[in-house]
Short mmCIF file of C-alpha atoms and ligand atoms in Angstrom, two decimals:
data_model
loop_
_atom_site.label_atom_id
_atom_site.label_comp_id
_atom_site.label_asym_id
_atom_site.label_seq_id
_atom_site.Cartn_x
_atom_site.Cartn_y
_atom_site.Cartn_z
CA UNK A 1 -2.29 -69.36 79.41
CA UNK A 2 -6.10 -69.44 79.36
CA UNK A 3 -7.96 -70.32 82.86
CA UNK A 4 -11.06 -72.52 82.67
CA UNK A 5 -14.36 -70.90 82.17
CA UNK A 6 -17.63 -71.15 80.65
CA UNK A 7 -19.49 -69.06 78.35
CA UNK A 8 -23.09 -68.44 77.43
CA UNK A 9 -24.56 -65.25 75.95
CA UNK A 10 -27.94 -65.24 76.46
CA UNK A 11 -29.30 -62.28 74.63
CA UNK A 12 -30.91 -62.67 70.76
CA UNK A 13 -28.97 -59.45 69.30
CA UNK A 14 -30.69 -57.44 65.74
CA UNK A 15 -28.32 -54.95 64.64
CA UNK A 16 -28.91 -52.83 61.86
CA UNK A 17 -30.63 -49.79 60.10
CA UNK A 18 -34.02 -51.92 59.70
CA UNK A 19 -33.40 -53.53 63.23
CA UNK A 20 -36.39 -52.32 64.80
CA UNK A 21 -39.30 -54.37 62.13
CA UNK A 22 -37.40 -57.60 64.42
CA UNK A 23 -39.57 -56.16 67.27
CA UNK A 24 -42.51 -57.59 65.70
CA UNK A 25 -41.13 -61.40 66.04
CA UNK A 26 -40.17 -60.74 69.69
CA UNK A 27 -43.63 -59.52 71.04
CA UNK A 28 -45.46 -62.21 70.47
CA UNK A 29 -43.38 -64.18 72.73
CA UNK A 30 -44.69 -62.50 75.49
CA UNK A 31 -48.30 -62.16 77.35
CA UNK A 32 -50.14 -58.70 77.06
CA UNK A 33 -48.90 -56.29 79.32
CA UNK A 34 -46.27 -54.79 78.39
CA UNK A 35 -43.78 -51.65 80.77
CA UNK A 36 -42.62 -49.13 78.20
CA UNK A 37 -39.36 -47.80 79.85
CA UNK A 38 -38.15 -45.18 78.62
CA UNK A 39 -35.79 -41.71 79.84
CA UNK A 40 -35.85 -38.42 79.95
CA UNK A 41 -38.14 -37.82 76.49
CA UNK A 42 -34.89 -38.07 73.98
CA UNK A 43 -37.06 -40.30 72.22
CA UNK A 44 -39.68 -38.34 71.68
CA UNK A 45 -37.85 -36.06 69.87
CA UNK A 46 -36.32 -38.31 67.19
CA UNK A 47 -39.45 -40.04 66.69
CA UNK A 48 -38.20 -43.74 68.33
CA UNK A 49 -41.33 -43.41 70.31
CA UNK A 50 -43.75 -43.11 68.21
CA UNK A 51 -41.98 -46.07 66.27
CA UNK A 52 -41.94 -48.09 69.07
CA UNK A 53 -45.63 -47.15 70.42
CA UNK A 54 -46.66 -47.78 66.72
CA UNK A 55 -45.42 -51.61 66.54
CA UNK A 56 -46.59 -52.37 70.57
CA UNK A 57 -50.34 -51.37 68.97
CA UNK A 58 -49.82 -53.60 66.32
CA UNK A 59 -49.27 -56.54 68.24
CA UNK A 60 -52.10 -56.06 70.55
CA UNK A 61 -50.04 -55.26 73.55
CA UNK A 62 -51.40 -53.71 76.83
CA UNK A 63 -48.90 -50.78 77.41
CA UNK A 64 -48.36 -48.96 80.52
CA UNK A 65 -45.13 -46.31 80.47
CA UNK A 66 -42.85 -45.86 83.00
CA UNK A 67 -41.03 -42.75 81.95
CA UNK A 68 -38.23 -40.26 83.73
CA UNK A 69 -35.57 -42.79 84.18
CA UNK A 70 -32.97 -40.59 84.56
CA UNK A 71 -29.36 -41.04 83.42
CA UNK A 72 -27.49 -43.00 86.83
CA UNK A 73 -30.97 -44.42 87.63
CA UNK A 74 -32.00 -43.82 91.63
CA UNK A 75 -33.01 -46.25 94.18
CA UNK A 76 -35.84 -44.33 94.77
CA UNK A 77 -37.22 -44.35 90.57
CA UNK A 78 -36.41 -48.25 91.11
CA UNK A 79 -39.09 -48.77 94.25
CA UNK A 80 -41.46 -47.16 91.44
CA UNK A 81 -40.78 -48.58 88.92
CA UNK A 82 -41.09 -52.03 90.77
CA UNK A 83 -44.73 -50.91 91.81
CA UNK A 84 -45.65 -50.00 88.32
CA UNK A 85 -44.45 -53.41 86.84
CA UNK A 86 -46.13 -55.30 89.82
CA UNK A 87 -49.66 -53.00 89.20
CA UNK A 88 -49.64 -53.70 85.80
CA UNK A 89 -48.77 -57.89 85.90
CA UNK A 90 -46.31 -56.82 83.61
CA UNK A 91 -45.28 -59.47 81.02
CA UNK A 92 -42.25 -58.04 79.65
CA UNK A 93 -40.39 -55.00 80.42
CA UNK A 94 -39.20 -53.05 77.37
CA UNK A 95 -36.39 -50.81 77.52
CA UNK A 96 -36.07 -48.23 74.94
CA UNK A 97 -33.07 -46.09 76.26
CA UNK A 98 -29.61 -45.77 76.80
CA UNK A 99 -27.95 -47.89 79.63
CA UNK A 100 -29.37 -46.42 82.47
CA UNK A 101 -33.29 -47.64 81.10
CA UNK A 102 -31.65 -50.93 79.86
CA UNK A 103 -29.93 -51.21 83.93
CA UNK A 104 -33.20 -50.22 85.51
CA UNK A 105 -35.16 -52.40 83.91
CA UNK A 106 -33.01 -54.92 84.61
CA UNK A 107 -32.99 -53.72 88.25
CA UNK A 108 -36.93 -53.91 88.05
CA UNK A 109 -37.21 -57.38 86.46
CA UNK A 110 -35.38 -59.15 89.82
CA UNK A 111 -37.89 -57.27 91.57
CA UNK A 112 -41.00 -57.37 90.82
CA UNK A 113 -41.48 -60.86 92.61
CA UNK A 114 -39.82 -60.21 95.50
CA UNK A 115 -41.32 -58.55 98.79
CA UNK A 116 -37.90 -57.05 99.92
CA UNK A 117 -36.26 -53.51 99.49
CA UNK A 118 -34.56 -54.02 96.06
CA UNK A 119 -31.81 -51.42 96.98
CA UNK A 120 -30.63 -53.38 99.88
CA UNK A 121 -31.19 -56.45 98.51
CA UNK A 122 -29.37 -56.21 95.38
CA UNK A 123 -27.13 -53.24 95.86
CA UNK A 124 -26.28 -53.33 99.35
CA UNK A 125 -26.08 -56.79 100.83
CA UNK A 126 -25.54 -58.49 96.63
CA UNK A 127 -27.99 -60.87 97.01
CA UNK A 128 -28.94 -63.34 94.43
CA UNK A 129 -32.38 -63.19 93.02
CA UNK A 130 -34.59 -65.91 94.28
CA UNK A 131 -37.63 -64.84 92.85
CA UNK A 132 -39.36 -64.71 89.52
CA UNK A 133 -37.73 -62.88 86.77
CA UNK A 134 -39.66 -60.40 84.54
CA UNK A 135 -38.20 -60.98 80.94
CA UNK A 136 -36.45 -57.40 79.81
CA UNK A 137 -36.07 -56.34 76.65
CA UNK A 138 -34.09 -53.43 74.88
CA UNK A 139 -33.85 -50.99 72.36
CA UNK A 140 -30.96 -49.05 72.15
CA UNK A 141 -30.08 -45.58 71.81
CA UNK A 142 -27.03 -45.07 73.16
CA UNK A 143 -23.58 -47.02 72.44
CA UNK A 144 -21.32 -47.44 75.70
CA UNK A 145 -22.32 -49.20 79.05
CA UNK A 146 -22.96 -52.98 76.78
CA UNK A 147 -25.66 -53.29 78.98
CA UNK A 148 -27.72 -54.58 76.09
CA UNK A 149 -25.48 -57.76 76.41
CA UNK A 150 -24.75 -58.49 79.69
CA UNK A 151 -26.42 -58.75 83.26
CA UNK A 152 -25.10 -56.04 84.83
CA UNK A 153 -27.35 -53.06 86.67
CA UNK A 154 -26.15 -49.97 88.42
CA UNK A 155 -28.22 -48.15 90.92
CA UNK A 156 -27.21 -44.90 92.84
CA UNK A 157 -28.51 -44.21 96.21
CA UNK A 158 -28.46 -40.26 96.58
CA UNK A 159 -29.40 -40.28 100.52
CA UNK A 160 -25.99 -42.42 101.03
CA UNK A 161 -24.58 -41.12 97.75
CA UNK A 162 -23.68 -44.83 96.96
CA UNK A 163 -23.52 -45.59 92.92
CA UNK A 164 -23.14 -49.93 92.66
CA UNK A 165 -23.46 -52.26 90.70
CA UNK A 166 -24.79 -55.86 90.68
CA UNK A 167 -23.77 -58.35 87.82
CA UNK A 168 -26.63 -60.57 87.54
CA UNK A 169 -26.39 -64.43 86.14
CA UNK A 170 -27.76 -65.00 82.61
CA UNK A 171 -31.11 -64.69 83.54
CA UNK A 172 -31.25 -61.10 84.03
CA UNK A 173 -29.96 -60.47 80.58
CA UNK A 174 -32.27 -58.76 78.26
CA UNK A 175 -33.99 -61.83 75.80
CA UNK A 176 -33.58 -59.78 73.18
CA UNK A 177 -31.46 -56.53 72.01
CA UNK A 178 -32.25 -53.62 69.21
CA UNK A 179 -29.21 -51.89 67.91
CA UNK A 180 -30.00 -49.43 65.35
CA UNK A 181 -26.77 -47.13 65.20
CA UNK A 182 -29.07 -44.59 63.28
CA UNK A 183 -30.33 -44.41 66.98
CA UNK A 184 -27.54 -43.21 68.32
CA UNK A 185 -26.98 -40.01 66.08
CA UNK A 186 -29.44 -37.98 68.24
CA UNK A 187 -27.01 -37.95 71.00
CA UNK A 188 -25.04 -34.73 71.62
CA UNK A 189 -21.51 -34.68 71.27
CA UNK A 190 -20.87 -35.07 74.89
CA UNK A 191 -23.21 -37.88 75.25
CA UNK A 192 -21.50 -39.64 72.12
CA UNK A 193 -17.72 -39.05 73.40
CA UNK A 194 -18.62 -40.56 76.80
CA UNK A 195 -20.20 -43.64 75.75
CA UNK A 196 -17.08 -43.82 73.41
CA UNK A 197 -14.46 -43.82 76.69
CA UNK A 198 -16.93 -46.16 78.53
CA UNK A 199 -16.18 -48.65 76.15
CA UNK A 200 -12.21 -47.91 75.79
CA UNK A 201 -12.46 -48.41 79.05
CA UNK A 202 -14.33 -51.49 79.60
CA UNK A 203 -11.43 -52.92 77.61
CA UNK A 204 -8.84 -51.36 79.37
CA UNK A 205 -10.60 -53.26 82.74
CA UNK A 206 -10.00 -56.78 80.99
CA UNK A 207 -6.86 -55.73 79.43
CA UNK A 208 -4.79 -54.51 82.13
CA UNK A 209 -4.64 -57.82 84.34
CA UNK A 210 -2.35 -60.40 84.22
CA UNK A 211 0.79 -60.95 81.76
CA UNK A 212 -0.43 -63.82 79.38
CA UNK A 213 -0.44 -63.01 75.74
CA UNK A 214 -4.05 -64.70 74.78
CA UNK A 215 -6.82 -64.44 72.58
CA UNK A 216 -9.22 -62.47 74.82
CA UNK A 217 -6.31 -60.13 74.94
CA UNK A 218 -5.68 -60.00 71.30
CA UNK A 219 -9.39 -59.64 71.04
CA UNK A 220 -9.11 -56.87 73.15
CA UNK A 221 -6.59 -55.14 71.32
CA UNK A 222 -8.23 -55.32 68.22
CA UNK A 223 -11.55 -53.54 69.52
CA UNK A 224 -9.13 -50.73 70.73
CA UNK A 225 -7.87 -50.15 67.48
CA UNK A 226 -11.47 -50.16 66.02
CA UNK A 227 -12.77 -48.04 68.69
CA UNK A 228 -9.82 -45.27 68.95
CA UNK A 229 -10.31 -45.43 64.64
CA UNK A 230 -14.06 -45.22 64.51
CA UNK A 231 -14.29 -42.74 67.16
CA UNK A 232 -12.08 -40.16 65.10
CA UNK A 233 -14.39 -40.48 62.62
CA UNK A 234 -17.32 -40.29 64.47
CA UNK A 235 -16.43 -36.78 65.94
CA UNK A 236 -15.89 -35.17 62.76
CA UNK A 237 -19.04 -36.96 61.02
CA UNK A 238 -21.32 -37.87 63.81
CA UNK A 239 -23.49 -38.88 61.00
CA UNK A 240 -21.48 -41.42 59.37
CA UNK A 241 -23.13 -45.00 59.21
CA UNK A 242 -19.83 -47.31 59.09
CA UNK A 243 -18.10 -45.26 62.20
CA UNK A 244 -21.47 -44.97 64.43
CA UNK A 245 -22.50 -48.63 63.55
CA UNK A 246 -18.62 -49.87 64.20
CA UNK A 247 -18.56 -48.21 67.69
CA UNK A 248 -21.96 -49.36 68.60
CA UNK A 249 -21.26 -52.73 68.02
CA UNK A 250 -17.68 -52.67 69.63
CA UNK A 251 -19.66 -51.21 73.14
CA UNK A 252 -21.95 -54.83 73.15
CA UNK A 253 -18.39 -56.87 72.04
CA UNK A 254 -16.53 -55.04 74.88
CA UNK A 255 -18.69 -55.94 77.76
CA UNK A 256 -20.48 -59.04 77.19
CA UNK A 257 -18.14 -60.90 79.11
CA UNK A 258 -16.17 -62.00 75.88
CA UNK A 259 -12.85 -60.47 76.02
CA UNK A 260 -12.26 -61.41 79.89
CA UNK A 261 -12.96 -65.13 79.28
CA UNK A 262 -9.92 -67.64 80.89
CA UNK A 263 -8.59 -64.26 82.53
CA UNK A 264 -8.43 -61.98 85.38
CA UNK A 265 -9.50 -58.57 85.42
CA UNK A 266 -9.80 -55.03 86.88
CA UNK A 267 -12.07 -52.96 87.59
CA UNK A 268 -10.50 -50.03 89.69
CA UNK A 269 -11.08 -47.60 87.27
CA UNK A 270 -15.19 -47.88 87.20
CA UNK A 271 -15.14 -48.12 91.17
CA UNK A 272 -13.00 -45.26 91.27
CA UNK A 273 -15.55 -43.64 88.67
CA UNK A 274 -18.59 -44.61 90.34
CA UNK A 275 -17.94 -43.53 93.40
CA UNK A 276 -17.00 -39.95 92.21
CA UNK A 277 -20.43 -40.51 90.22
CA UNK A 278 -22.17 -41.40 93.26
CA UNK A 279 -20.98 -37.89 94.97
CA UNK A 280 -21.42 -36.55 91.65
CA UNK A 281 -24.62 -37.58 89.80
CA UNK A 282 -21.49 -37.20 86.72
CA UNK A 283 -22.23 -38.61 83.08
CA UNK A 284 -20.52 -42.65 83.58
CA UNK A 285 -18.18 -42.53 80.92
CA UNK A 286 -16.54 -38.51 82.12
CA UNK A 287 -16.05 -40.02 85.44
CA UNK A 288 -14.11 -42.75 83.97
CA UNK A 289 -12.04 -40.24 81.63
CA UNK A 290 -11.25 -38.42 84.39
CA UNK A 291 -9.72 -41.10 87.10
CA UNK A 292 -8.28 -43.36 84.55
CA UNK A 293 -4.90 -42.10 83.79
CA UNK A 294 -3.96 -41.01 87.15
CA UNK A 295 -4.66 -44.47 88.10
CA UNK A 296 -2.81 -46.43 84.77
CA UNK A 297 0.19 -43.93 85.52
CA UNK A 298 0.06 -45.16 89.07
CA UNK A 299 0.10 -48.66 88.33
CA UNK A 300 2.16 -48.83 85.24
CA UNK A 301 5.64 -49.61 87.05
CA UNK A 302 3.63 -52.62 88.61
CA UNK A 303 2.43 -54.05 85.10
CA UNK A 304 5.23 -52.46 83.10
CA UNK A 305 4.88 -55.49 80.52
CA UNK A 306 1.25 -55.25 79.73
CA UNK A 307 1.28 -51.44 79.55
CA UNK A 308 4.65 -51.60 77.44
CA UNK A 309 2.54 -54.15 75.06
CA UNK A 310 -0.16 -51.83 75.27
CA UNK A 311 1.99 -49.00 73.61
CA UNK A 312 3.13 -50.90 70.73
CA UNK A 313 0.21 -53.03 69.86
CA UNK A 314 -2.48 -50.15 70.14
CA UNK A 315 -0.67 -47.52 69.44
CA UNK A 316 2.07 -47.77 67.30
CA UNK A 317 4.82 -46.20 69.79
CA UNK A 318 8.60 -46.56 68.51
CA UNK A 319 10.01 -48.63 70.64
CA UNK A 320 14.09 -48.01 69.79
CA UNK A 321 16.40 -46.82 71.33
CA UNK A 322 13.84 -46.36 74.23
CA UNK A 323 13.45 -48.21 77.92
CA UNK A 324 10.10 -50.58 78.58
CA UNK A 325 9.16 -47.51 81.26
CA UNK A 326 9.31 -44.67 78.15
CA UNK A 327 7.85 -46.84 75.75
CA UNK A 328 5.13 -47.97 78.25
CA UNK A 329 4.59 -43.86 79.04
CA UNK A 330 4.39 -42.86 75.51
CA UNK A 331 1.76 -45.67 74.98
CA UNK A 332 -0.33 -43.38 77.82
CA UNK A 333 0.77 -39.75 76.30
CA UNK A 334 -1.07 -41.13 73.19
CA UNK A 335 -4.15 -42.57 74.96
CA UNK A 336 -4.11 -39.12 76.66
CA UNK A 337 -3.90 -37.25 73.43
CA UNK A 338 -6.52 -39.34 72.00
CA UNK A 339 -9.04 -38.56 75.17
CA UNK A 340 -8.42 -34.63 74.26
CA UNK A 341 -8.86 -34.76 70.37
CA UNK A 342 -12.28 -36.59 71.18
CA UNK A 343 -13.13 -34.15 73.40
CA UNK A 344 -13.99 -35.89 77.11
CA UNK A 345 -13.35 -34.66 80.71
CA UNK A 346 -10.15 -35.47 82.27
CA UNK A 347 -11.26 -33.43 85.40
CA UNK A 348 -12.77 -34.57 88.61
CA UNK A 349 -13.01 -30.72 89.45
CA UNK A 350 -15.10 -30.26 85.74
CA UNK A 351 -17.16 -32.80 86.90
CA UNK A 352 -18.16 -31.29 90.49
CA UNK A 353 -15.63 -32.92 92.68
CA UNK A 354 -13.66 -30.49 95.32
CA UNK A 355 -10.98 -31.48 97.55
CA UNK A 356 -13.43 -31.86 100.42
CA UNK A 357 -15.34 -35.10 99.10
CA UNK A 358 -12.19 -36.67 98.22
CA UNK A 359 -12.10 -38.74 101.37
CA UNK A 360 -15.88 -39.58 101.30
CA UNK A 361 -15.32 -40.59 97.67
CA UNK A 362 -12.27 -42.94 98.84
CA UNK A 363 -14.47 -44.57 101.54
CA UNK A 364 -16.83 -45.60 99.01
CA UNK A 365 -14.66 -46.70 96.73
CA UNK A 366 -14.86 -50.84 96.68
CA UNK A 367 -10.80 -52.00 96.43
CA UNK A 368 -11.03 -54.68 93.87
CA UNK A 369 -7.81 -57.23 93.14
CA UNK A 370 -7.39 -58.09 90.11
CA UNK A 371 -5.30 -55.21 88.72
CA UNK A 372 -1.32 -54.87 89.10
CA UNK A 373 -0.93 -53.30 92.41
CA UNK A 374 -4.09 -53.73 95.22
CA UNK A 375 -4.60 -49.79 96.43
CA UNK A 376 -4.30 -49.14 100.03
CA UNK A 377 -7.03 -46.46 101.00
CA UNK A 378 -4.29 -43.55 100.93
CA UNK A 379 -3.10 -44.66 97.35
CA UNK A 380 -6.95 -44.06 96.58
CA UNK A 381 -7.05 -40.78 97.79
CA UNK A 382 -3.78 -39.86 96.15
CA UNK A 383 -5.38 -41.04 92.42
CA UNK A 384 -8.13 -39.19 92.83
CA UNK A 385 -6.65 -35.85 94.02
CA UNK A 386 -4.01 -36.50 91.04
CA UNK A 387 -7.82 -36.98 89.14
CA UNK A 388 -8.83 -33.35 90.69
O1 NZQ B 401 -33.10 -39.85 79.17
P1 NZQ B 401 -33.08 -39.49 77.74
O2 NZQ B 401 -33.96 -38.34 77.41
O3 NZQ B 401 -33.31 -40.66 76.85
O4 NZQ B 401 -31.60 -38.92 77.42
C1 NZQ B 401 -30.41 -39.69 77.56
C2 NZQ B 401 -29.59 -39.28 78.77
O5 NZQ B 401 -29.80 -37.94 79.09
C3 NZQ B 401 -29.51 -39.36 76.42
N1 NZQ B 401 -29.74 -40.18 75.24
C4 NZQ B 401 -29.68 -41.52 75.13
N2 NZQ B 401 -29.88 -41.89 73.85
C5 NZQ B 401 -30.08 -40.74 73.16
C6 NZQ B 401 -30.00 -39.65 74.04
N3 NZQ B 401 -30.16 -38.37 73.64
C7 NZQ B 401 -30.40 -38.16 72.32
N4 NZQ B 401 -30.47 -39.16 71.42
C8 NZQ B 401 -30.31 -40.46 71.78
N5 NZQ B 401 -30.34 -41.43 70.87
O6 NZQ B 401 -28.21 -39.61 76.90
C9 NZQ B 401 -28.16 -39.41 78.29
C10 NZQ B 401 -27.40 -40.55 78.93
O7 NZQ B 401 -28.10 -41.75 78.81
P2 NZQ B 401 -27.74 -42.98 79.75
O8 NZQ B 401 -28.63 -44.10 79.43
O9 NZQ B 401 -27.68 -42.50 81.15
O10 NZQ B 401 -26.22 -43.26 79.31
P3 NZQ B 401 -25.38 -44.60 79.30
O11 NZQ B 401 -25.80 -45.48 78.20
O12 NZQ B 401 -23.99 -44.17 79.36
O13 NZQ B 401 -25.77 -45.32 80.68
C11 NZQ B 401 -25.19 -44.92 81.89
C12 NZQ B 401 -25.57 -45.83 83.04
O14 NZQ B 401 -25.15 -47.18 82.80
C13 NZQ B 401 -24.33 -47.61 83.88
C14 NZQ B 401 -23.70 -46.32 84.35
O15 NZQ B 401 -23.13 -46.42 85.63
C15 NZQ B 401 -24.87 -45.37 84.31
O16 NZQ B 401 -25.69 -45.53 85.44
N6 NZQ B 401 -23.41 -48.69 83.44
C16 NZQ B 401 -23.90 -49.91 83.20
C17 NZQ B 401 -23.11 -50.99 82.89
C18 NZQ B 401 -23.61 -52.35 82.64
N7 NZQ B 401 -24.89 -52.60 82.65
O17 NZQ B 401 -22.82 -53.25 82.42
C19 NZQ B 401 -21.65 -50.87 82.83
C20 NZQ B 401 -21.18 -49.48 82.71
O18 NZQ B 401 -19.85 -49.45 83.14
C21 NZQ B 401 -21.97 -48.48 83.49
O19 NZQ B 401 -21.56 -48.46 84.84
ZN1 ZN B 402 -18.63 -48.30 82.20
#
């Protein structure tokens, strides 16, 4: 059975090849001064600046850029980018970037307005914004975090090695969203095959919670497939239009709060993640490849009928002559199989994680309900030194 909820998406979405000409209806909605965020110079490379620069001319804009947002954006590039929006009355913040520049501007926009420490206001004591909010815009070149879509930000603290995140309410969302998969086909491999598990596993987080047999689960299902297809394709032909512009489109679809309408959800996986990340300074989506099946082998006896479900719908696992427990297992040996062929880490140790931070990563790992079993601190630490 569906719970109650409500739903609003508050983000005007143009997706396509010629996506970015829709730029030039958005701007004018807007006063003058305008913060160009943008990363670490990817998109100077494949041109999207100058594109970008080029239209924020033609409209007359007064541009200031706030560059070096780096990928797990820092409390520390937040407190300046807050003082660069505030010195420059900034109008509208404009994201061009993967999620991190899409997060942090999002991060900026609640703070602008507000006299306090943004970091412990947002990220440490999850305060609500009380102040005025700077509208953020995005364009995207990186499919994965669905940041483009929803209202989340996540900011990592390196002196306290903390990596959180804040879901916002609607009015944090960007006002407006570019998605040009042609974007995307200047990411590396790497780059490309984690944003592909981030979304897999944003799924997974709405997926694997509760036993009801609704739409946001059939929903769910059905971006799985899609995703697990188009990303076989992709890493063969990172160049081909129909895979690239199917996965970047299944990222916004599988976090924009759709697919875990009227249910509950879990999230152990990303706190797991980030909290490895926060030790880590990791790429999001490897930290997620490489907790995630320790922890959906852990908890698989305790949801046995979702994860059993989970085998035949998504994958296609015989189910006769077979128990629920081997059919459920098989269903993970081919989500397994599918992380190797696409190439992502399945290693805390790859990723810089050594038996001596496991503890400090357990500490900071936030134990969310939600999920099949609720981890005690030592089942935490046994996941992630099964993750090692
Ligand atoms: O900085 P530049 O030079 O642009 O390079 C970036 C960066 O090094 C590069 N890149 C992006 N687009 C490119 C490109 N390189 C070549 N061509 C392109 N078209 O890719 C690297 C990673 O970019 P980043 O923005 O960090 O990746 P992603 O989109 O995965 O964002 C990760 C951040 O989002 C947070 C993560 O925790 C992490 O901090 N998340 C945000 C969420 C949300 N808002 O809901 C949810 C997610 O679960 C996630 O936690
Ligand atoms: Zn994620």
């Amino acid at each position: 059975m569906l719970g109650n909820f409500s739903y609003k998406n508050a983000t005007k979405l143009y997706f396509g090849e010629d996506s970015l000409k829709y730029l030039n209806d958005e701007l004018p909605k807007y006063g003058k001064n305008v913060v160009f965020i943008y990363g670490g110079g990817s998109i100077k490379k494949n041109g999207i600046y100058d594109e970008v620069k080029k239209i924020l001319s033609e409209n007359g804009k007064n541009v200031v850029e706030d560059t070096g947002v780096m990928p797990n954006p820092t409390s520390d590039k937040l407190r300046e980018g807050v003082k660069i929006a505030r010195e420059h009355k900034a109008d509208l913040l404009l994201a061009v970037g993967g999620g991190s520049c899409c997060d942090y501007a999002k991060a900026v926009s609640v703070s602008v307005n507000c006299g306090e420490d943004p970091w412990e206001k947002y990220f440490v004591r999850f305060d609500e914004p009380t102040c005025e909010i700077v509208p953020v815009g995005c364009v995207l070149t990186m499919a994965g975090t669905g940041s483009e879509m929803n209202a989340g930000a996540v900011i990592t603290d390196r002196e306290t090695r903390q990596k959180t995140g804040h879901v916002f309410g609607d009015e944090v969302m960007p006002k407006f969203s570019i998605l040009n998969p042609r974007f995307t086909m200047s990411l590396p491999k790497r780059q490309m095959v984690a944003g592909i598990y981030d979304i897999f596993n944003h799924i997974c987080e709405q997926y694997f919670s509760g036993e009801d047999d609704n739409v946001s689960d059939r929903l769910a299902e059905a971006l799985m497939k899609s995703v697990i297809r188009d990303s076989l394709v992709a890493v063969e032909d990172p160049y081909n239009y129909e895979a690239r512009s199917n996965v970047m489109w299944a990222a916004t679809w599988a976090l924009n709060t759709l697919i875990s309408c009227g249910k509950t959800t879990d999230w152990m996986v990303h706190m797991l993640g980030q909290a490895a990340g926060g030790f880590t300074d990791a790429t999001h989506g490897m930290t997620l490849a490489a907790v995630s099946l320790p922890y959906y082998r852990y908890v698989m006896p305790y949801g046995l009928r979702k994860f059993r479900r989970f085998a035949v719908e998504v994958w296609g696992v015989e189910e006769k002559g077979k128990t629920d427990e081997q059919i459920a297992s098989d269903g993970l040996d081919a989500m397994a199989e599918w992380m190797r062929t696409i190439g992502v880490t399945m290693s805390l140790s790859e990723l810089g994680v050594t038996d001596d931070m496991i503890e400090g990563i357990a500490d900071a790992t936030f134990i969310l309900d939600g999920g099949y079993k609720i981890l005690t601190h030592d089942e935490v630490v046994a996941i992630l030194r099964d993750s090692l």
